[in-house]
Amino acid sequence: MHETALVKNLIHKLQAICAEEGADRVVDIAVWLGALCHMSPDHFSDHFRQEAAGTCAERARLQIETSDDINHANAQDVLLQSLELETDDEALQ
Amino acid sequence: MTRKTIKVNYLARVEGEGALNVTVRDGQVSSAELQIFEPPRFFEALLRGRDYSEAPDVTARICGICPVAYQMSSVHAMENALGIEVGGPLRALRRLLYCGEWIESHALHIYMLHAPDFLGYAGAVDMARDYPDIVKRGLALKKAGNAIMALVGGREIHPINVRVGGFYRTPTRKELAPLAETLKQAREDALATVRWTATLDIPEAERDYHLVALHHPDEYPMNAGRIISSRGLDIAVEDYNQHFVESHVQRSTALHSHLREHDCYLVGPLARYSLNFDKLSPLAREAAKEAGLGATCNNPFQSIVVRSIEVLYACDEALRLIASYEEPEQPFVPHEPKASEGFGCTEAPRGLLFHRYQLDAEGRILEAQIVPPTSQNQPSIEADLKELVGGWLHLPADALRERCEQTIRNYDPCISCATHFLKLDVRHE
Ligand SMILES: [Zn+2]
């Protein structure tokens, strides 16, 4: 349940960035999972695929880094670190 | 085609996924509709066409807070389908694993999500400033639960050691020994938790619930038993669909469950406790009495106390299981797939979790049905709100929203995060 809400938020953010940058799709995403965020990489990917279907992030490759530091300030969080965007050139002209 | 890399460092936030629409007519609450989202439907589709042996791993990913519950219901359903019995030390190990999840999930719910409500904090981080030792105790308990999950389940967040028929690998007696030391301390912390939650300012709010839980002749229910209720229901797990119906509700992606004969019902700690009080360990029963609880409990706000009793019981039970553990001869019961149908029901920390699978001769999943506790409790949450919100209508909007959130948090850590940002809409007609 909490994963649905978190991942949805992440997708909304990706869509916003895509729109801002005039990009067509997200090809790569790097996320960081805190030690207490209750998600394994597989778990995160499943929820991500579910929520990303039909969006600009539908075919994005996920690079997931997991932390095991429970004392980290963001231990309970999921962090979107960076993304690679792709723009069809015709769209630019 | 142009590519561009962007650095973001953006913290994913839980959005206001939960919405509550309250309608007031002539000063009375005429309806309270909760809109929440449940992921299992997606997983039912994901399971179709997969091999039966994949079900424990796939279903474990439905929820990061109660993965063991999904695994346990799925393996039990598969074993039911294939006609195999898992007994002796393998059964005991599963119970031990489930104890780990109860400790971990209940501790998270009690300390991180629910207690801040009673003490007037927005969350555990704020609460930790004034109550550092209490929050530390909660984290220590959670860690003890995680230690069981890591050792028996193979991994903390989404255990991978569970398979149909048993486990991939079983621990040695020697490996379990240090866990007992952790759990002895956890049992002390759990007892302190019961005493502490009993001192919280708990609203008076009894409702005449129709309680539903598993019941087993010899043990407090976790993995096995018949489904019974406070109004005389007593059925085998196989007969679940003959008595419980799920229906689509327009406003929500979740399905609602109803009992054919009695409509809305309650699953979870209050139901388990009230229907199985005499199966608790003497220590847990004694602590309940000391906390002022009777043999039944119908106040949803007291679920925080009942959860802490269950944490105490789970520590006690885990210690008993470790002390009597004999290493099994083989880690799992061998079996062959066949065309079949199987049913499984276990007690997730937040309540009854039902799975049903249909398999073909090669063991491929033709159909999966997963009924999580949330969809079973949703009509009951709405009934609580409908009954209680009327008394709070004089409150300022923020305070009213917080009360509603607190009421929802009586139920379920899995919807709690979402409802922490409840969109509340009160309409006067
Ligand atoms: Zn859950």
Short mmCIF file of C-alpha atoms and ligand atoms in Angstrom, two decimals:
data_model
loop_
_atom_site.label_atom_id
_atom_site.label_comp_id
_atom_site.label_asym_id
_atom_site.label_seq_id
_atom_site.Cartn_x
_atom_site.Cartn_y
_atom_site.Cartn_z
CA MET A 1 0.00 0.00 0.00
CA HIS A 2 2.58 2.57 1.01
CA GLU A 3 4.65 1.45 -1.94
CA THR A 4 1.81 2.27 -4.34
CA ALA A 5 1.61 5.80 -3.01
CA LEU A 6 5.39 6.31 -3.08
CA VAL A 7 5.88 4.95 -6.57
CA LYS A 8 2.95 6.96 -7.91
CA ASN A 9 4.56 10.09 -6.56
CA LEU A 10 7.82 9.18 -8.23
CA ILE A 11 6.09 8.70 -11.59
CA HIS A 12 4.35 12.05 -11.24
CA LYS A 13 7.74 13.63 -10.65
CA LEU A 14 9.19 11.91 -13.73
CA GLN A 15 6.30 13.14 -15.85
CA ALA A 16 6.79 16.66 -14.58
CA ILE A 17 10.50 16.61 -15.41
CA CYS A 18 9.83 15.17 -18.86
CA ALA A 19 7.35 17.95 -19.57
CA GLU A 20 9.70 20.63 -18.26
CA GLU A 21 12.56 19.38 -20.42
CA GLY A 22 10.41 18.79 -23.47
CA ALA A 23 11.60 15.17 -23.50
CA ASP A 24 9.67 12.25 -24.97
CA ARG A 25 10.68 9.50 -22.61
CA VAL A 26 12.79 8.49 -19.67
CA VAL A 27 15.33 5.85 -20.62
CA ASP A 28 17.26 5.42 -17.40
CA ILE A 29 16.42 6.05 -13.79
CA ALA A 30 18.70 5.78 -10.77
CA VAL A 31 16.97 5.34 -7.42
CA TRP A 32 18.27 4.80 -3.93
CA LEU A 33 16.29 2.70 -1.44
CA GLY A 34 16.75 3.49 2.25
CA ALA A 35 17.38 0.64 4.68
CA LEU A 36 14.00 1.12 6.35
CA CYS A 37 11.89 1.85 3.30
CA HIS A 38 10.47 -1.69 3.22
CA MET A 39 11.24 -2.33 -0.39
CA SER A 40 13.66 -4.70 -2.02
CA PRO A 41 14.82 -3.93 -5.58
CA ASP A 42 12.48 -6.61 -7.03
CA HIS A 43 9.65 -5.30 -4.98
CA PHE A 44 10.32 -1.75 -6.15
CA SER A 45 10.57 -2.82 -9.81
CA ASP A 46 7.23 -4.62 -9.69
CA HIS A 47 5.47 -1.59 -8.29
CA PHE A 48 7.30 0.69 -10.67
CA ARG A 49 6.28 -1.35 -13.74
CA GLN A 50 2.70 -1.34 -12.58
CA GLU A 51 2.55 2.43 -12.13
CA ALA A 52 4.74 3.37 -15.10
CA ALA A 53 2.61 1.56 -17.66
CA GLY A 54 1.35 4.06 -20.22
CA THR A 55 3.59 6.90 -19.03
CA CYS A 56 6.80 8.43 -20.35
CA ALA A 57 8.69 6.12 -17.98
CA GLU A 58 7.12 2.94 -19.30
CA ARG A 59 10.31 1.54 -20.80
CA ALA A 60 12.84 3.12 -18.47
CA ARG A 61 15.69 0.98 -17.20
CA LEU A 62 15.95 0.97 -13.45
CA GLN A 63 19.24 1.24 -11.60
CA ILE A 64 18.57 0.55 -7.99
CA GLU A 65 20.99 1.13 -5.18
CA THR A 66 20.09 -0.21 -1.75
CA SER A 67 21.41 1.11 1.51
CA ASP A 68 21.77 -0.93 4.68
CA ASP A 69 22.48 2.01 6.96
CA ILE A 70 19.50 2.25 9.32
CA ASN A 71 20.91 5.42 10.85
CA HIS A 72 20.98 7.30 7.57
CA ALA A 73 18.87 10.49 7.68
CA ASN A 74 16.80 9.19 4.76
CA ALA A 75 16.68 5.57 5.89
CA GLN A 76 12.90 5.44 5.55
CA ASP A 77 12.88 7.08 2.13
CA VAL A 78 13.18 6.39 -1.55
CA LEU A 79 15.42 8.81 -3.38
CA LEU A 80 15.31 9.56 -7.10
CA GLN A 81 18.93 10.37 -7.88
CA SER A 82 19.17 10.97 -11.58
CA LEU A 83 17.54 10.19 -14.86
CA GLU A 84 18.37 10.10 -18.51
CA LEU A 85 15.88 11.60 -20.90
CA GLU A 86 15.46 11.03 -24.60
CA THR A 87 14.01 13.48 -27.08
CA ASP A 88 13.09 12.68 -30.69
CA ASP A 89 15.00 15.19 -32.80
CA GLU A 90 12.08 16.13 -35.09
CA ALA A 91 10.31 17.36 -32.01
CA LEU A 92 13.07 19.90 -31.49
CA GLN A 93 12.81 21.52 -34.92
CA MET B 1 17.57 11.53 -30.98
CA THR B 2 19.00 13.55 -28.12
CA ARG B 3 19.86 12.25 -24.69
CA LYS B 4 20.31 14.22 -21.56
CA THR B 5 21.19 13.17 -18.04
CA ILE B 6 19.70 15.07 -15.15
CA LYS B 7 20.70 14.93 -11.49
CA VAL B 8 17.67 15.25 -9.27
CA ASN B 9 18.03 13.91 -5.72
CA TYR B 10 14.31 13.98 -5.20
CA LEU B 11 12.71 12.34 -2.17
CA ALA B 12 9.67 10.29 -3.15
CA ARG B 13 6.73 11.32 -1.02
CA VAL B 14 3.58 9.50 -0.07
CA GLU B 15 0.79 11.38 -1.77
CA GLY B 16 -2.70 11.80 -0.50
CA GLU B 17 -3.92 8.56 -1.97
CA GLY B 18 -6.55 8.05 0.65
CA ALA B 19 -9.69 10.16 0.40
CA LEU B 20 -12.64 10.25 2.74
CA ASN B 21 -15.97 11.69 1.68
CA VAL B 22 -18.36 12.41 4.50
CA THR B 23 -21.94 13.49 3.93
CA VAL B 24 -23.83 15.26 6.70
CA ARG B 25 -27.61 15.57 6.60
CA ASP B 26 -29.50 17.44 9.36
CA GLY B 27 -26.42 17.35 11.59
CA GLN B 28 -26.14 13.57 11.24
CA VAL B 29 -23.49 11.72 9.25
CA SER B 30 -25.40 9.89 6.55
CA SER B 31 -22.40 8.35 4.81
CA ALA B 32 -18.63 7.98 5.13
CA GLU B 33 -16.87 6.63 2.06
CA LEU B 34 -13.20 5.82 2.16
CA GLN B 35 -11.30 5.70 -1.08
CA ILE B 36 -8.12 3.66 -0.92
CA PHE B 37 -5.95 1.71 -3.31
CA GLU B 38 -4.97 -1.92 -3.08
CA PRO B 39 -2.26 -3.49 -5.19
CA PRO B 40 -3.13 -7.23 -5.00
CA ARG B 41 -5.33 -7.10 -8.12
CA PHE B 42 -2.24 -6.35 -10.19
CA PHE B 43 -0.45 -9.30 -8.64
CA GLU B 44 -3.33 -11.68 -9.38
CA ALA B 45 -2.79 -10.87 -13.05
CA LEU B 46 0.98 -11.12 -12.69
CA LEU B 47 0.66 -14.64 -11.25
CA ARG B 48 -1.43 -16.03 -14.09
CA GLY B 49 0.63 -18.29 -16.34
CA ARG B 50 3.52 -18.55 -13.88
CA ASP B 51 4.71 -21.73 -12.24
CA TYR B 52 3.11 -22.58 -8.86
CA SER B 53 6.56 -22.52 -7.24
CA GLU B 54 6.94 -18.81 -8.01
CA ALA B 55 3.90 -17.77 -5.97
CA PRO B 56 5.69 -17.28 -2.62
CA ASP B 57 8.28 -14.94 -4.11
CA VAL B 58 5.87 -12.99 -6.28
CA THR B 59 3.24 -12.50 -3.58
CA ALA B 60 5.86 -11.45 -1.02
CA ARG B 61 6.40 -8.33 -3.11
CA ILE B 62 2.83 -7.16 -2.70
CA CYS B 63 3.68 -5.51 0.58
CA GLY B 64 6.96 -4.53 2.17
CA ILE B 65 5.39 -4.51 5.63
CA CYS B 66 3.75 -7.94 5.60
CA PRO B 67 5.56 -10.08 2.99
CA VAL B 68 5.53 -13.21 5.16
CA ALA B 69 1.74 -13.13 5.38
CA TYR B 70 1.44 -13.19 1.59
CA GLN B 71 4.04 -15.95 1.33
CA MET B 72 2.39 -18.04 4.01
CA SER B 73 -1.11 -17.82 2.55
CA SER B 74 0.25 -18.66 -0.90
CA VAL B 75 2.34 -21.68 0.16
CA HIS B 76 -0.52 -23.04 2.24
CA ALA B 77 -2.88 -22.68 -0.71
CA MET B 78 -0.40 -24.45 -3.02
CA GLU B 79 0.13 -27.27 -0.53
CA ASN B 80 -3.61 -27.60 -0.18
CA ALA B 81 -3.85 -27.84 -3.98
CA LEU B 82 -1.09 -30.45 -4.26
CA GLY B 83 -2.31 -32.45 -1.28
CA ILE B 84 0.82 -32.21 0.87
CA GLU B 85 1.07 -31.82 4.62
CA VAL B 86 3.89 -29.84 6.20
CA GLY B 87 4.31 -30.81 9.83
CA GLY B 88 6.91 -31.15 12.57
CA PRO B 89 9.91 -28.79 12.61
CA LEU B 90 9.06 -27.27 9.21
CA ARG B 91 5.67 -26.21 10.50
CA ALA B 92 7.32 -24.86 13.66
CA LEU B 93 9.82 -22.86 11.59
CA ARG B 94 7.01 -21.26 9.62
CA ARG B 95 5.34 -20.27 12.85
CA LEU B 96 8.63 -18.80 14.02
CA LEU B 97 8.91 -16.81 10.79
CA TYR B 98 5.38 -15.54 11.25
CA CYS B 99 6.25 -14.48 14.83
CA GLY B 100 9.04 -12.39 13.29
CA GLU B 101 6.62 -10.63 11.00
CA TRP B 102 4.10 -9.97 13.77
CA ILE B 103 6.81 -8.45 15.97
CA GLU B 104 8.24 -6.37 13.15
CA SER B 105 4.97 -5.17 11.66
CA HIS B 106 3.18 -4.55 14.96
CA ALA B 107 6.19 -2.65 16.37
CA LEU B 108 6.24 -0.47 13.27
CA HIS B 109 2.52 0.14 13.54
CA ILE B 110 2.52 0.83 17.28
CA TYR B 111 5.60 3.03 17.55
CA MET B 112 6.04 4.65 14.16
CA LEU B 113 2.49 5.17 12.96
CA HIS B 114 -0.03 4.99 15.76
CA ALA B 115 1.49 6.14 19.04
CA PRO B 116 2.32 9.61 17.66
CA ASP B 117 -1.46 10.10 17.19
CA PHE B 118 -2.19 9.44 20.84
CA LEU B 119 0.60 11.76 21.98
CA GLY B 120 -0.13 14.55 19.54
CA TYR B 121 2.79 14.27 17.13
CA ALA B 122 2.75 14.31 13.36
CA GLY B 123 5.05 11.32 13.21
CA ALA B 124 7.68 9.21 14.93
CA VAL B 125 10.50 11.60 14.05
CA ASP B 126 8.79 14.41 16.00
CA MET B 127 7.88 12.06 18.82
CA ALA B 128 11.50 10.89 19.11
CA ARG B 129 12.57 14.38 20.15
CA ASP B 130 10.51 14.18 23.36
CA TYR B 131 10.45 10.42 23.83
CA PRO B 132 13.81 9.17 22.55
CA ASP B 133 13.91 6.09 24.78
CA ILE B 134 10.44 4.99 23.80
CA VAL B 135 11.11 5.31 20.09
CA LYS B 136 14.41 3.45 20.59
CA ARG B 137 12.54 0.63 22.31
CA GLY B 138 10.20 0.44 19.32
CA LEU B 139 13.13 0.23 16.92
CA ALA B 140 14.79 -2.46 19.06
CA LEU B 141 11.60 -4.54 18.95
CA LYS B 142 11.32 -4.10 15.22
CA LYS B 143 14.92 -5.19 14.87
CA ALA B 144 14.25 -8.36 16.86
CA GLY B 145 11.42 -9.20 14.47
CA ASN B 146 13.70 -8.47 11.53
CA ALA B 147 16.36 -10.75 13.00
CA ILE B 148 13.92 -13.69 12.86
CA MET B 149 12.93 -12.79 9.30
CA ALA B 150 16.58 -12.54 8.23
CA LEU B 151 17.57 -15.86 9.80
CA VAL B 152 14.55 -18.01 8.91
CA GLY B 153 13.38 -16.08 5.84
CA GLY B 154 16.80 -15.46 4.38
CA ARG B 155 16.29 -11.73 3.99
CA GLU B 156 14.65 -8.97 6.03
CA ILE B 157 12.49 -7.05 3.66
CA HIS B 158 11.21 -9.69 1.37
CA PRO B 159 12.13 -13.15 2.53
CA ILE B 160 13.26 -15.61 -0.13
CA ASN B 161 13.78 -18.83 1.81
CA VAL B 162 10.15 -19.98 1.78
CA ARG B 163 9.08 -22.52 -0.83
CA VAL B 164 6.11 -24.76 -1.44
CA GLY B 165 6.58 -27.76 0.85
CA GLY B 166 8.87 -26.00 3.34
CA PHE B 167 12.10 -24.04 2.97
CA TYR B 168 15.08 -23.93 0.66
CA ARG B 169 17.37 -24.19 3.65
CA THR B 170 16.61 -24.78 7.31
CA PRO B 171 18.65 -23.32 10.16
CA THR B 172 20.68 -25.44 12.57
CA ARG B 173 19.98 -25.38 16.32
CA LYS B 174 23.26 -23.58 16.75
CA GLU B 175 22.24 -20.84 14.33
CA LEU B 176 19.01 -20.23 16.21
CA ALA B 177 20.65 -19.94 19.63
CA PRO B 178 21.76 -16.29 19.43
CA LEU B 179 18.25 -15.37 18.28
CA ALA B 180 16.93 -16.55 21.64
CA GLU B 181 19.11 -13.98 23.40
CA THR B 182 17.73 -11.19 21.19
CA LEU B 183 14.19 -12.40 21.85
CA LYS B 184 14.56 -12.49 25.62
CA GLN B 185 15.35 -8.78 25.53
CA ALA B 186 12.53 -8.25 23.03
CA ARG B 187 10.10 -9.96 25.41
CA GLU B 188 11.06 -7.46 28.12
CA ASP B 189 10.58 -4.61 25.65
CA ALA B 190 7.22 -6.06 24.60
CA LEU B 191 6.02 -6.24 28.19
CA ALA B 192 7.09 -2.62 28.67
CA THR B 193 5.20 -1.76 25.48
CA VAL B 194 1.97 -3.27 26.83
CA ARG B 195 2.31 -1.29 30.05
CA TRP B 196 3.10 1.89 28.14
CA THR B 197 0.28 1.64 25.58
CA ALA B 198 -2.14 1.02 28.45
CA THR B 199 -1.31 4.49 29.79
CA LEU B 200 -2.19 6.26 26.52
CA ASP B 201 -5.29 8.40 26.41
CA ILE B 202 -7.61 5.99 24.62
CA PRO B 203 -11.01 7.25 23.46
CA GLU B 204 -14.12 5.37 24.60
CA ALA B 205 -15.61 3.94 21.45
CA GLU B 206 -17.11 0.48 21.57
CA ARG B 207 -18.79 -0.96 18.53
CA ASP B 208 -20.72 -4.17 18.22
CA TYR B 209 -18.37 -5.79 15.72
CA HIS B 210 -18.86 -9.04 13.91
CA LEU B 211 -15.38 -10.43 14.58
CA VAL B 212 -13.80 -12.93 12.19
CA ALA B 213 -10.50 -14.79 12.71
CA LEU B 214 -8.84 -18.15 12.38
CA HIS B 215 -9.20 -20.55 15.27
CA HIS B 216 -7.06 -23.55 16.09
CA PRO B 217 -7.76 -26.04 18.89
CA ASP B 218 -4.23 -25.86 20.36
CA GLU B 219 -2.61 -22.58 19.42
CA TYR B 220 -3.12 -18.87 18.95
CA PRO B 221 -3.87 -18.64 15.22
CA MET B 222 -1.23 -17.75 12.67
CA ASN B 223 -0.89 -20.22 9.82
CA ALA B 224 -3.72 -22.64 10.34
CA GLY B 225 -7.22 -23.20 11.63
CA ARG B 226 -10.88 -22.84 10.78
CA ILE B 227 -12.51 -19.48 10.10
CA ILE B 228 -14.80 -18.59 12.98
CA SER B 229 -16.76 -15.52 14.02
CA SER B 230 -18.30 -13.95 17.11
CA ARG B 231 -21.73 -14.71 15.63
CA GLY B 232 -21.36 -18.42 15.14
CA LEU B 233 -19.61 -18.79 11.78
CA ASP B 234 -17.37 -21.88 11.80
CA ILE B 235 -16.11 -22.97 8.39
CA ALA B 236 -13.15 -24.60 6.71
CA VAL B 237 -10.83 -22.30 4.73
CA GLU B 238 -11.98 -24.08 1.53
CA ASP B 239 -15.48 -22.72 2.06
CA TYR B 240 -14.41 -19.07 2.23
CA ASN B 241 -16.00 -18.07 -1.07
CA GLN B 242 -19.29 -19.63 -0.09
CA HIS B 243 -19.64 -17.22 2.82
CA PHE B 244 -17.66 -14.14 1.85
CA VAL B 245 -18.29 -12.06 -1.25
CA GLU B 246 -16.19 -9.37 -2.82
CA SER B 247 -17.77 -6.55 -4.73
CA HIS B 248 -16.39 -3.74 -6.82
CA VAL B 249 -17.01 -0.29 -5.45
CA GLN B 250 -16.96 2.51 -7.97
CA ARG B 251 -15.04 5.01 -5.86
CA SER B 252 -12.10 2.76 -5.08
CA THR B 253 -9.70 0.43 -6.85
CA ALA B 254 -10.08 -1.87 -3.87
CA LEU B 255 -12.72 -4.57 -3.66
CA HIS B 256 -14.97 -4.65 -0.62
CA SER B 257 -15.71 -7.88 1.18
CA HIS B 258 -18.98 -8.76 2.81
CA LEU B 259 -20.30 -11.77 4.61
CA ARG B 260 -23.29 -13.12 2.73
CA GLU B 261 -25.38 -13.44 5.87
CA HIS B 262 -24.16 -10.63 8.13
CA ASP B 263 -22.68 -7.97 5.88
CA CYS B 264 -19.72 -6.07 7.35
CA TYR B 265 -17.20 -7.72 9.68
CA LEU B 266 -13.87 -7.09 11.35
CA VAL B 267 -10.59 -8.98 10.94
CA GLY B 268 -7.29 -8.25 12.68
CA PRO B 269 -5.90 -8.03 16.20
CA LEU B 270 -9.21 -7.31 17.99
CA ALA B 271 -10.88 -10.24 16.28
CA ARG B 272 -7.97 -12.63 16.84
CA TYR B 273 -7.65 -11.64 20.47
CA SER B 274 -11.34 -11.78 21.30
CA LEU B 275 -11.87 -15.13 19.61
CA ASN B 276 -8.69 -16.76 20.91
CA PHE B 277 -7.90 -15.17 24.27
CA ASP B 278 -7.52 -18.53 26.01
CA LYS B 279 -4.82 -19.57 23.51
CA LEU B 280 -2.45 -16.75 24.46
CA SER B 281 0.54 -17.62 26.62
CA PRO B 282 0.06 -17.13 30.39
CA LEU B 283 2.45 -14.17 30.28
CA ALA B 284 0.45 -12.44 27.53
CA ARG B 285 -2.87 -13.12 29.29
CA GLU B 286 -1.48 -11.75 32.53
CA ALA B 287 -0.20 -8.61 30.81
CA ALA B 288 -3.59 -8.09 29.15
CA LYS B 289 -5.32 -8.28 32.51
CA GLU B 290 -2.82 -5.85 34.02
CA ALA B 291 -3.45 -3.47 31.08
CA GLY B 292 -7.14 -3.50 31.94
CA LEU B 293 -8.33 -5.61 29.03
CA GLY B 294 -10.94 -8.32 29.35
CA ALA B 295 -11.07 -11.54 27.37
CA THR B 296 -12.70 -9.65 24.50
CA CYS B 297 -12.08 -6.16 23.15
CA ASN B 298 -14.47 -4.07 21.03
CA ASN B 299 -12.84 -0.66 21.23
CA PRO B 300 -10.94 -0.06 17.95
CA PHE B 301 -8.64 2.48 19.64
CA GLN B 302 -7.51 -0.21 22.06
CA SER B 303 -6.10 -2.15 19.13
CA ILE B 304 -2.77 -0.48 19.93
CA VAL B 305 -2.79 -2.29 23.30
CA VAL B 306 -3.97 -5.55 21.75
CA ARG B 307 -1.17 -5.33 19.18
CA SER B 308 1.38 -4.96 21.93
CA ILE B 309 -0.10 -8.04 23.68
CA GLU B 310 0.37 -9.91 20.41
CA VAL B 311 3.98 -8.72 20.19
CA LEU B 312 4.55 -10.07 23.70
CA TYR B 313 2.90 -13.34 22.73
CA ALA B 314 4.96 -13.59 19.54
CA CYS B 315 8.22 -13.11 21.50
CA ASP B 316 7.13 -15.73 24.02
CA GLU B 317 6.03 -18.14 21.30
CA ALA B 318 9.21 -17.61 19.26
CA LEU B 319 11.29 -18.46 22.33
CA ARG B 320 9.24 -21.61 22.89
CA LEU B 321 9.67 -22.64 19.24
CA ILE B 322 13.42 -22.07 19.32
CA ALA B 323 13.82 -24.03 22.56
CA SER B 324 11.96 -27.06 21.19
CA TYR B 325 13.38 -26.91 17.65
CA GLU B 326 14.71 -30.16 16.17
CA GLU B 327 16.58 -29.92 12.89
CA PRO B 328 14.40 -31.45 10.17
CA GLU B 329 15.72 -34.32 8.03
CA GLN B 330 14.91 -32.50 4.81
CA PRO B 331 14.14 -28.82 4.21
CA PHE B 332 10.95 -29.47 2.26
CA VAL B 333 8.35 -32.09 1.44
CA PRO B 334 8.84 -33.30 -2.15
CA HIS B 335 5.82 -33.13 -4.43
CA GLU B 336 4.58 -33.22 -8.01
CA PRO B 337 2.35 -30.66 -9.69
CA LYS B 338 -1.15 -31.68 -10.76
CA ALA B 339 -4.33 -30.07 -12.03
CA SER B 340 -5.95 -28.82 -8.86
CA GLU B 341 -7.41 -26.00 -6.80
CA GLY B 342 -6.10 -24.91 -3.41
CA PHE B 343 -7.06 -22.54 -0.63
CA GLY B 344 -4.97 -20.88 2.05
CA CYS B 345 -5.78 -18.52 4.86
CA THR B 346 -3.40 -17.10 7.44
CA GLU B 347 -3.40 -14.31 10.00
CA ALA B 348 -1.45 -11.37 8.62
CA PRO B 349 -0.61 -8.88 11.39
CA ARG B 350 -3.55 -6.78 10.20
CA GLY B 351 -5.96 -9.67 9.76
CA LEU B 352 -7.18 -12.62 7.76
CA LEU B 353 -5.52 -13.04 4.35
CA PHE B 354 -7.13 -15.45 1.90
CA HIS B 355 -5.56 -16.95 -1.25
CA ARG B 356 -6.99 -19.34 -3.83
CA TYR B 357 -5.17 -20.80 -6.83
CA GLN B 358 -6.15 -22.98 -9.71
CA LEU B 359 -3.36 -24.99 -11.36
CA ASP B 360 -3.08 -26.98 -14.55
CA ALA B 361 -1.39 -30.40 -14.80
CA GLU B 362 2.07 -28.82 -15.23
CA GLY B 363 1.59 -26.62 -12.21
CA ARG B 364 0.95 -23.41 -14.10
CA ILE B 365 -1.28 -20.91 -12.34
CA LEU B 366 -4.56 -20.57 -14.22
CA GLU B 367 -6.22 -18.32 -11.70
CA ALA B 368 -5.22 -16.51 -8.52
CA GLN B 369 -7.49 -14.86 -5.98
CA ILE B 370 -6.02 -12.78 -3.17
CA VAL B 371 -8.27 -11.15 -0.59
CA PRO B 372 -6.23 -8.86 1.68
CA PRO B 373 -7.37 -7.76 5.14
CA THR B 374 -7.85 -4.17 3.99
CA SER B 375 -10.66 -4.97 1.60
CA GLN B 376 -12.32 -7.09 4.28
CA ASN B 377 -12.08 -4.31 6.84
CA GLN B 378 -12.96 -1.40 4.61
CA PRO B 379 -16.74 -1.53 5.23
CA SER B 380 -15.97 -1.73 8.94
CA ILE B 381 -13.61 1.27 8.80
CA GLU B 382 -16.36 3.22 7.07
CA ALA B 383 -18.87 2.13 9.70
CA ASP B 384 -16.50 3.30 12.47
CA LEU B 385 -16.10 6.65 10.77
CA LYS B 386 -19.80 7.05 10.16
CA GLU B 387 -20.51 6.39 13.80
CA LEU B 388 -17.70 8.56 15.19
CA VAL B 389 -17.37 11.54 12.85
CA GLY B 390 -20.74 12.95 13.99
CA GLY B 391 -19.29 13.62 17.41
CA TRP B 392 -16.30 15.47 15.96
CA LEU B 393 -18.02 17.80 13.49
CA HIS B 394 -17.47 20.82 15.73
CA LEU B 395 -13.68 20.43 15.38
CA PRO B 396 -11.61 22.61 13.05
CA ALA B 397 -10.94 20.95 9.68
CA ASP B 398 -7.36 19.91 10.51
CA ALA B 399 -8.28 18.38 13.84
CA LEU B 400 -11.19 16.54 12.25
CA ARG B 401 -8.93 15.13 9.56
CA GLU B 402 -6.43 13.98 12.19
CA ARG B 403 -9.16 12.19 14.15
CA CYS B 404 -10.29 10.43 11.00
CA GLU B 405 -6.72 9.43 10.16
CA GLN B 406 -6.26 8.09 13.68
CA THR B 407 -9.43 6.03 13.33
CA ILE B 408 -8.15 4.55 10.08
CA ARG B 409 -4.76 3.87 11.65
CA ASN B 410 -6.49 1.63 14.20
CA TYR B 411 -6.61 -0.86 11.39
CA ASP B 412 -3.68 -1.21 9.14
CA PRO B 413 -0.08 -0.11 8.74
CA CYS B 414 -0.37 -0.77 5.04
CA ILE B 415 -2.96 1.90 4.47
CA SER B 416 -1.68 4.10 7.26
CA CYS B 417 1.02 5.81 5.28
CA ALA B 418 -1.42 6.68 2.55
CA THR B 419 -4.08 7.90 4.93
CA HIS B 420 -1.59 10.06 6.75
CA PHE B 421 -2.36 12.48 3.97
CA LEU B 422 -6.08 11.92 3.87
CA LYS B 423 -8.09 14.14 1.58
CA LEU B 424 -11.14 14.87 3.65
CA ASP B 425 -14.28 16.21 2.08
CA VAL B 426 -17.25 16.94 4.34
CA ARG B 427 -20.39 17.76 2.41
CA HIS B 428 -23.43 19.22 4.17
CA GLU B 429 -26.72 18.41 2.49
ZN ZN C 1 1.11 -5.07 4.24
#
